Amino acid sequence: MALKIVKGSIDRMFDKNLQDLVRGIRNHKEDEAKYISTCIDEIKQELKQDNIAVKANAVCKLTYLQMLGYDVSWAAFNIVEVMSSSKFTYKRIGYLAASQCFHESTDVIMLTTNQIRKDLSSPNQYDTGVALTGLSCFVTPDLARDLANDIMTLMSHTKPYIRKKAVLIMYKVFLKYPESLRPAFPRLKEKLEDPDPGVQSAAVNVICELARRNPKNYLSLAPLFFKLMTSSTNNWVLIKIIKLFGALTPLEPRLGKKLIEPLTNLIHSTSAMSLLYECVNTVIAVLISLSSGMPNHSASIQLCVQKLRILIEDSDQNLKYLGLLAMSKILKTHPKSVQSHKDLILQCLDDKDESIRLRALDLLYGMVSKKNLMEIVKKLMLHVDKAEGTTYRDELLTKIIDICSQSNYQYITNFEWYISILVELTRLEGTRHGHLIASQMLDVAIRVKAIRAFAVAQMATLLDNAHLLTGNTQRNGICEVLYAAAWICGEFSEHLEEPMVTLEAMLRPKVATLPGHIQAVYVQNAAKLFATVLRGHEGVPADSMVAQETSQLLIDRLPLFVQSSNLEVQERASCILQLVKYIQKLQQKDVEVAEEVTALFAGELNPVAPKAQKKVPVPEGLDLDVWINEPPSGSESEDEGRKSKGKAVFAKEESRHTKPRYTEVDEKELAKRREVRKAEQANNPFYIKASPSSQKVYQDGVGVEHIPVVQIDLSVPLKVPGMPMSDQYVKLEEERRERNKADKKKKKDKKKREKGEKGRRRRGDSGPESEEDITPAHMVDIVTEEMPENALPSDDDDKDPNDPHKALNIDLDNLLAASRRPLADSEKKLPVRSHRPDEVLKSPMEDRQVVEVVPEPKKKTGKEKKEKKDRKKSKEKKKKHKQEEEEDLMGAGSEEPVQPEETKEVAAPPPASTPEAAAAPASTPRTASGMAAVAPDSEPEEAKDTEPEETKSSTHKKKKQKKEKKKKKHHHNHSDGAGDESVQNGTVEEEEPLPPMSNYALLAENSYIKMVCDIQGNLQDGSQVVVSVIFENKCDSFIKSMEFNVLDSLNSKLQRPDGAGPHDGLIVPFQLPPGISNEARFIFSVQNIVMPQKLKGTLTFIVKTDDSSTHEKLDFKLHFTCTSYLITTPCYSDAYSKLLESGDLKGCSLKLEGVNQPFHHLLARICFHHHFSVVERIDSCASMYSRSIQGHHMCLLVKTADQTVSIDAKCDEPGLLGNVLDEIKLTFSQC
Amino acid sequence: MIKAILIFNNHGKPRLIRFYEYFAEDVQQQIIRETFHLVSKRDDNVCNFLEGGSLIGGSDYKLIYRHYATLYFVFCVDSSESELGILDLIQVFVETLDKCFENVCELDLIFHMDKVHFILQEVVMGGMVLETNMNEIVGQVELQNRMEKSEGGFSAAPARAVSAVKNINLPEMPRNINIGDINIKVPSLSPF
């Protein structure tokens, strides 16, 4: 034995220690990897020896190698050995190595429990300390559970050194083992008043961390913290407490009032900048939370701003940065006080430090006004020129656009200037934001009518100089601008001075090098320009040559695009080419075609607000599912009343819906109203149209004299040769303001002039409320995005991704529940997310709209035609017999009921997908081709996607009604974002069409009503499932007052609105006329998703016949399968294989015999019914993936051979997996 | 919470890494590279805060760093920490190193990574600040070192001798990052 020890120490002489290893690595710079691999071999040898010193040395070296990026997890067991050494020296090495490379999935960790427990209770405080430190890094739920008690005892250890470590580690224990929070909390609270400042600080630290996640539960500690704050002198503790108060004040304004004074004192007295800064921050938070109620805190605000100014003026960049950061918080609620420091902030824009410049930029956003916008943007433009590095320049660019476009272009007085700025920005090299500039151009040109002429001129110049933008491949991003330029030139081509020149520019061969989607817009708009040229030149004999030349030009150039590899370009080009050829033929026969060609692109665009559709309120008593007037048998006759049905949601109808609805209102009344409105508008100098209909009224020729006459300031040259210079506008603007001022003085003496004055002056005069007396350069009417009247602007319909509840909702949810009880005195209720009930109520509404969109096809064709006629009427030139011709020319074929599917698609997608339309600059209810030009990447695509599927599936259905239903489901899928599913199926299936599938299962049925339902996990929230129920009225009577109720189980609860008792039913927000079905959604919260379960429920309703009404009820059983907790999640094959390799998943398998359906059907079924997605498919073998709402991964390997299907499955939750497999089995046994 | 502490030199070579959240080794290296890339291109006279490395964190996290001679000390922290407080903590940590190694230089960190870790463990534990009082930290470190010595030391005598022999043909070790006289720029931070 002795000999062995001697031999060991002699061996050690030749072992490398850490220093030797480091030195060796430094001496082998050229072949480091090789050297290290030999070292690792040596280390492996050393680890095999019995001598613990040798092992510890080896482990120490491994720790170093780990830092260099080598995986040393293979030595995990040896590390545990070293940890368990009795000598402190080695133990410390072992724990260090463990803390560096152990993590939750290291399996040897479970061997350490007893060793750690022994160390924790060691008489040597440093053994305990080392164990605590190590444990804090690799604590697992198991360790936390097993050791929680031991650590709790240590919190009252005699040595403060141990106490503070034990207190700190408790936070980690809580995170891993939330149940421990409740029993440990009293002791933790006690430690806040520990005599040792270190322990106290640790306790404050832990409670602050806890409270940051769930501040509500810690409000009751506020008095204690308040005491600490006024008594403690430790700046660390003070900072933590003050930060904590910052988080608490929004919940308890009274606390804020109390805080102001001591904080102000601290601000005055402290010399520590860090403390001063945190105080200012918290005061700001307090003031924000008080901002509504307390007006007399301006002194505090002033103090804060003053102190921040001192920070910003400091030469220390750190303070400057933090000052600006805090300033931006004040800006949100007290912009005025910040604005007075504009000089300082502008100065910071010149700082050499990029972080500081970015912070200053953030502040600028809130500082602009009508007065200084031009000046500020000018300054930014200078910076853009000077800026080095594209990131900062891109940041500047987005900021300029943000600043200008904020609150609906509120601060822009001169849109010509803005267009010039945008055009100047296109000259930026290598920016990624071409798309942003383009969308701004589109938005301004569409919404500011007065600017169109100018915009078109500018865009034409851009198109002409397109080579400047596209010349360099690096500038790829910017060529997006051409997309906007081409569209604007085409759409508003009537403003073009020389359409021929622009047309020529759009058809240059170089265009073919642009990205496909831009080419497509070019081609489409070339056709629009062509129409304009024709109209301009036809009729005059001398010009007919020009018209023919134009046709020839198109015929010559378009073939280039016909050859395009881009489908969109090719399709449009060949279509237009044929059209032009036909026109040329007509021209040669001297037939006048201009009218017809122009009609192809007739129609006015109206921007639709992103949420317009959602916000259409349904007037009380209006049932959208009933005919207002029975449809007449002859679809020819024009029935005004029809328009207000269903589609009223959309722009065209929207504008007119007042008419049919108030037909009883006589003309006089109307005229009176109009007068009132006129007066209102006239008195408003910066009139932003609030109601879409007023604008439409103009077009209908009712109020012609009110077409806004644009008084263009003649001092502004309309046509700027070459690129515009925004600077000149700044000068002009100044001059103009001067003049305005002078004017106003003059006018003050006189009485008010007549109203018939020219637009601008008049407006300037009567505008005392226009802030800072600045009048817009042009009478600019910003066309507001159309919104239904009565839409509630306050509707909180954003699912705010920054919702603080969401951020707080990490793991700590459970913890929160546990932590409640010790604090029960302050809280009786769990924090409830207030937006949930809203969702519950709102979602059925959305659904209904989707349903509405689908009326019967026959009806639709009539409507479609009607719509077209309206458009023509608005042009006021068309005659009846011409329409017929036109329609033939266009090949619209809308009269054939043979294609009901298609026409429906044309009309249906826009309303169904208005949310997406928000992305596009505008959308319009006109012919599909026209729409494609506006927003080629939104609606039409979708229409096409759904179409084949629709038709395919519909072939299987015989009855029309059924067809409708199917369709409804598809729409439903698309609208709620679960669209992947059907698309997935579409891609899987190639060989043979799939039989129709539906996830809606029968829930219950009686002679009155039928309920089918589909259950899906909620993507946004891991603990929710959404149950969509379709109610179908089967009887001949009216069904109303439906109430849906479910008996909650421990595990699953129906989400009820605030204030509702746990047994209250939910009112279904619609009524059902005979034969009608509608869908409602209900949200359930579930805790455990491993087991399927059933919930009993009842639907009560009133059946109303003409003379009587009876109460009825229907019982049902909701079956939450495990499948319904899965969410179709795409997965890449590399991520998939990583997942499988990780070894965290447990396996299970399943065999299905006698399955005689094609493999792709089988896959599609699994995809569809069980929410999987195919990762990879090779012949008769496929891997599939899905995820549960709680994040469990589930992987399937599906193989098939002679009617036998074997499924190997892996999941990190074996229970869930087993149940899902059972359900899959069931699915296949049923078919 | 502190999410990670990285020390690397002007060339991006790691000298100490301490993650308080698990990342695989390759990810760790990637984080070091990215952080180095972010930090190294900044002048010495710009502010010491950086928002967002893409790998660590997200919007709630900040990189707070200090540059001493050849070494960068980078802390990745979330919004619960005071920015200036962490800057001060870095200073405390470096001054502690200076005391423990007697004029610390990069080579001390290179050859005694383990000791630097042990010192750091007395300052930050599991991502939370444990102690900010330098004397307390130094005291605890010294007590533990004494314990180690009483146990005969980690690298007992024989290995020491060999190492001394091996050391002979090395160029003289430069001691170049004497931080004792580096002017600390945090203004008027009262001693904690």
Coordinates of N, CA and C in Angstrom, one line a residue, chain A residues 535-647:
Chain A
R535 N -56.2 56.8 -74.7 CA -57.3 57.8 -74.4 C -56.8 59.2 -74.8
G536 N -55.6 59.4 -74.6 CA -55.1 60.8 -74.9 C -55.0 61.0 -76.4
H537 N -54.8 60.0 -77.2 CA -54.5 60.3 -78.6 C -55.6 59.9 -79.5
E538 N -56.6 59.2 -79.0 CA -57.6 58.7 -79.9 C -58.6 59.8 -80.3
G539 N -59.2 59.7 -81.4 CA -60.1 60.7 -81.8 C -59.5 61.8 -82.7
V540 N -58.3 62.2 -82.3 CA -57.6 63.2 -83.1 C -56.9 62.5 -84.2
P541 N -57.2 62.7 -85.4 CA -56.7 61.9 -86.5 C -55.2 62.0 -86.6
A542 N -54.6 63.1 -86.3 CA -53.2 63.2 -86.4 C -52.5 62.3 -85.4
D543 N -53.2 62.1 -84.3 CA -52.6 61.3 -83.2 C -52.8 59.8 -83.3
S544 N -53.7 59.4 -84.2 CA -53.9 58.0 -84.2 C -52.7 57.2 -84.5
M545 N -51.8 57.9 -85.2 CA -50.5 57.2 -85.5 C -49.8 56.9 -84.2
V546 N -49.8 57.9 -83.3 CA -49.1 57.7 -82.0 C -49.7 56.5 -81.3
A547 N -51.0 56.4 -81.3 CA -51.6 55.3 -80.6 C -51.2 54.0 -81.2
Q548 N -51.1 54.0 -82.5 CA -50.7 52.7 -83.2 C -49.2 52.4 -82.9
E549 N -48.5 53.5 -82.8 CA -47.0 53.2 -82.5 C -46.9 52.6 -81.1
T550 N -47.7 53.2 -80.2 CA -47.7 52.6 -78.8 C -48.0 51.2 -78.8
S551 N -49.1 50.8 -79.5 CA -49.4 49.4 -79.6 C -48.2 48.6 -80.1
Q552 N -47.6 49.1 -81.1 CA -46.5 48.4 -81.7 C -45.3 48.3 -80.7
L553 N -45.1 49.4 -79.9 CA -44.1 49.3 -78.9 C -44.3 48.2 -78.0
L554 N -45.5 48.1 -77.5 CA -45.9 47.0 -76.6 C -45.7 45.6 -77.2
I555 N -46.1 45.5 -78.4 CA -46.0 44.2 -79.1 C -44.6 43.8 -79.3
D556 N -43.7 44.8 -79.5 CA -42.3 44.6 -79.7 C -41.7 44.1 -78.4
R557 N -42.0 44.9 -77.3 CA -41.3 44.7 -76.1 C -41.8 43.6 -75.2
L558 N -43.1 43.4 -75.2 CA -43.7 42.4 -74.3 C -43.2 41.0 -74.4
P559 N -42.8 40.5 -75.6 CA -42.4 39.1 -75.7 C -41.2 38.9 -74.7
L560 N -40.4 39.9 -74.5 CA -39.3 39.7 -73.5 C -39.8 39.2 -72.2
F561 N -41.0 39.7 -71.8 CA -41.5 39.3 -70.5 C -42.3 38.0 -70.6
V562 N -42.8 37.7 -71.8 CA -43.5 36.5 -72.0 C -42.5 35.3 -71.7
Q563 N -41.3 35.6 -72.0 CA -40.3 34.5 -71.8 C -39.8 34.4 -70.4
S564 N -40.3 35.3 -69.5 CA -39.8 35.3 -68.2 C -40.0 34.0 -67.5
S565 N -39.1 33.7 -66.6 CA -39.2 32.4 -65.9 C -40.2 32.6 -64.7
N566 N -40.5 33.8 -64.4 CA -41.4 34.0 -63.3 C -42.8 33.9 -63.8
L567 N -43.5 33.0 -63.1 CA -44.9 32.7 -63.6 C -45.8 33.9 -63.7
E568 N -45.7 34.7 -62.6 CA -46.6 35.9 -62.6 C -46.4 36.8 -63.8
V569 N -45.1 37.1 -64.0 CA -44.7 38.0 -65.1 C -45.2 37.4 -66.4
Q570 N -44.9 36.1 -66.6 CA -45.2 35.5 -67.8 C -46.7 35.5 -68.1
E571 N -47.4 35.2 -67.1 CA -48.9 35.1 -67.3 C -49.4 36.5 -67.6
R572 N -49.0 37.5 -66.9 CA -49.6 38.8 -67.1 C -49.1 39.3 -68.5
A573 N -47.8 39.1 -68.8 CA -47.3 39.6 -70.1 C -48.0 39.0 -71.3
S574 N -48.2 37.7 -71.2 CA -48.9 37.0 -72.4 C -50.3 37.4 -72.5
C575 N -50.9 37.6 -71.4 CA -52.3 38.1 -71.4 C -52.4 39.5 -72.0
I576 N -51.5 40.3 -71.6 CA -51.6 41.7 -72.1 C -51.2 41.8 -73.5
L577 N -50.2 41.0 -73.9 CA -49.7 40.9 -75.2 C -50.9 40.6 -76.2
Q578 N -51.6 39.6 -75.8 CA -52.7 39.2 -76.7 C -53.8 40.3 -76.8
L579 N -54.0 40.9 -75.7 CA -55.0 42.0 -75.6 C -54.5 43.1 -76.6
V580 N -53.2 43.5 -76.5 CA -52.7 44.6 -77.3 C -52.8 44.2 -78.8
K581 N -52.5 43.0 -79.1 CA -52.6 42.5 -80.5 C -54.0 42.7 -81.0
Y582 N -55.0 42.3 -80.2 CA -56.4 42.5 -80.5 C -56.7 44.0 -80.8
I583 N -56.2 44.8 -79.8 CA -56.5 46.2 -80.0 C -55.9 46.8 -81.2
Q584 N -54.7 46.3 -81.5 CA -54.1 46.8 -82.8 C -54.9 46.5 -84.0
K585 N -55.5 45.3 -84.0 CA -56.3 44.9 -85.1 C -57.5 45.9 -85.2
L586 N -58.1 46.2 -84.1 CA -59.2 47.1 -84.1 C -58.8 48.5 -84.5
Q587 N -57.6 48.9 -84.1 CA -57.1 50.2 -84.5 C -56.9 50.3 -86.0
Q588 N -56.4 49.2 -86.5 CA -56.2 49.2 -88.0 C -57.6 49.4 -88.7
K589 N -58.6 48.9 -88.1 CA -60.0 49.1 -88.7 C -60.6 50.4 -88.3
D590 N -59.7 51.3 -87.6 CA -60.2 52.6 -87.2 C -61.4 52.5 -86.2
V591 N -61.4 51.4 -85.4 CA -62.4 51.4 -84.3 C -61.8 52.1 -83.1
E592 N -62.6 52.8 -82.4 CA -62.2 53.5 -81.2 C -62.2 52.5 -80.0
V593 N -61.1 52.4 -79.4 CA -61.1 51.4 -78.3 C -60.7 52.0 -77.0
A594 N -60.3 53.2 -77.0 CA -59.7 53.8 -75.8 C -60.7 53.6 -74.6
E595 N -61.9 53.9 -74.8 CA -62.9 53.8 -73.7 C -62.9 52.4 -73.1
E596 N -62.9 51.4 -74.0 CA -63.0 50.0 -73.4 C -61.7 49.7 -72.7
V597 N -60.6 50.1 -73.3 CA -59.3 49.7 -72.6 C -59.2 50.4 -71.3
T598 N -59.6 51.6 -71.2 CA -59.5 52.4 -70.0 C -60.4 51.7 -68.9
A599 N -61.5 51.2 -69.4 CA -62.5 50.6 -68.4 C -61.9 49.4 -67.8
L600 N -60.9 48.8 -68.4 CA -60.2 47.6 -67.8 C -59.7 48.0 -66.4
F601 N -59.3 49.3 -66.3 CA -58.6 49.6 -65.1 C -59.4 50.7 -64.3
A602 N -60.7 50.7 -64.6 CA -61.5 51.7 -63.9 C -61.7 51.4 -62.5
G603 N -62.0 52.4 -61.7 CA -62.3 52.1 -60.3 C -61.4 52.9 -59.4
E604 N -61.9 53.2 -58.3 CA -61.1 54.1 -57.4 C -60.6 53.2 -56.2
L605 N -59.5 53.6 -55.8 CA -58.9 52.8 -54.7 C -59.2 53.5 -53.3
N606 N -59.5 52.7 -52.4 CA -59.7 53.2 -51.0 C -58.9 52.3 -50.1
P607 N -58.1 53.0 -49.3 CA -57.3 52.2 -48.3 C -58.3 51.7 -47.3
V608 N -58.1 50.5 -46.9 CA -59.0 49.9 -45.9 C -58.2 49.7 -44.6
A609 N -58.7 50.2 -43.5 CA -58.0 50.0 -42.3 C -57.8 48.6 -42.0
P610 N -56.6 48.3 -41.3 CA -56.3 46.9 -41.1 C -57.3 46.1 -40.3
K611 N -58.0 46.8 -39.4 CA -58.9 46.0 -38.6 C -60.4 46.3 -39.0
A612 N -60.5 47.0 -40.1 CA -61.9 47.4 -40.5 C -62.9 46.3 -40.4
Q613 N -62.5 45.2 -40.9 CA -63.6 44.2 -40.9 C -64.0 43.7 -39.5
K614 N -63.0 43.5 -38.7 CA -63.3 43.0 -37.4 C -64.2 44.0 -36.7
K615 N -64.1 45.3 -37.0 CA -64.7 46.3 -36.2 C -66.2 46.6 -36.6
V616 N -66.6 46.0 -37.7 CA -68.0 46.3 -38.1 C -68.9 45.8 -37.0
P617 N -69.5 46.8 -36.4 CA -70.5 46.3 -35.3 C -71.8 45.9 -35.9
V618 N -72.3 44.9 -35.4 CA -73.6 44.4 -35.9 C -74.7 45.2 -35.2
P619 N -75.5 46.0 -35.9 CA -76.5 46.8 -35.3 C -77.5 45.8 -34.5
E620 N -78.0 46.4 -33.5 CA -78.9 45.6 -32.7 C -80.1 45.2 -33.5
G621 N -80.5 44.0 -33.4 CA -81.8 43.6 -34.0 C -81.5 43.2 -35.5
L622 N -80.3 43.4 -36.0 CA -80.1 43.0 -37.4 C -79.6 41.6 -37.4
D623 N -80.3 40.7 -38.1 CA -79.8 39.4 -38.2 C -79.3 39.2 -39.6
L624 N -78.0 39.0 -39.7 CA -77.3 39.0 -41.0 C -77.6 37.8 -41.8
D625 N -78.2 36.8 -41.2 CA -78.4 35.5 -41.9 C -79.8 35.5 -42.6
V626 N -80.6 36.5 -42.4 CA -81.9 36.5 -43.0 C -81.9 37.5 -44.1
W627 N -82.7 37.2 -45.2 CA -82.8 38.1 -46.3 C -83.5 39.4 -45.8
I628 N -83.0 40.5 -46.2 CA -83.7 41.7 -45.9 C -84.9 41.8 -46.8
N629 N -84.6 41.6 -48.1 CA -85.7 41.5 -49.1 C -85.5 40.1 -49.7
E630 N -86.6 39.4 -49.9 CA -86.4 38.1 -50.5 C -85.8 38.3 -51.9
P631 N -84.9 37.5 -52.3 CA -84.3 37.7 -53.6 C -85.3 37.4 -54.7
P632 N -85.4 38.4 -55.6 CA -86.3 38.2 -56.7 C -85.8 37.1 -57.6
S633 N -86.7 36.5 -58.3 CA -86.3 35.3 -59.1 C -85.4 35.8 -60.3
G634 N -85.7 36.9 -60.9 CA -84.8 37.4 -62.0 C -83.6 38.1 -61.4
S635 N -82.5 37.6 -61.6 CA -81.3 38.2 -61.0 C -80.9 39.5 -61.7
E636 N -81.6 39.9 -62.8 CA -81.2 41.1 -63.5 C -81.6 42.3 -62.8
S637 N -82.8 42.3 -62.2 CA -83.3 43.5 -61.6 C -82.4 44.0 -60.5
E638 N -82.3 45.3 -60.4 CA -81.3 45.8 -59.4 C -82.1 46.2 -58.1
D639 N -81.6 45.6 -57.1 CA -82.3 45.8 -55.8 C -81.3 46.5 -54.9
E640 N -81.6 47.7 -54.6 CA -80.7 48.4 -53.7 C -80.5 47.7 -52.3
G641 N -81.6 47.2 -51.8 CA -81.5 46.7 -50.5 C -80.5 45.6 -50.3
R642 N -80.2 44.9 -51.4 CA -79.3 43.8 -51.3 C -77.9 44.2 -50.9
K643 N -77.6 45.3 -51.2 CA -76.2 45.7 -50.9 C -75.8 45.7 -49.5
S644 N -76.8 46.0 -48.7 CA -76.4 46.1 -47.3 C -76.2 44.7 -46.6
K645 N -76.4 43.7 -47.4 CA -76.2 42.4 -46.9 C -74.7 42.1 -46.8
G646 N -74.5 41.1 -45.9 CA -73.1 40.5 -45.8 C -71.9 41.3 -46.2
K647 N -71.8 41.6 -47.5 CA -70.6 42.2 -47.9 C -70.4 43.6 -47.6

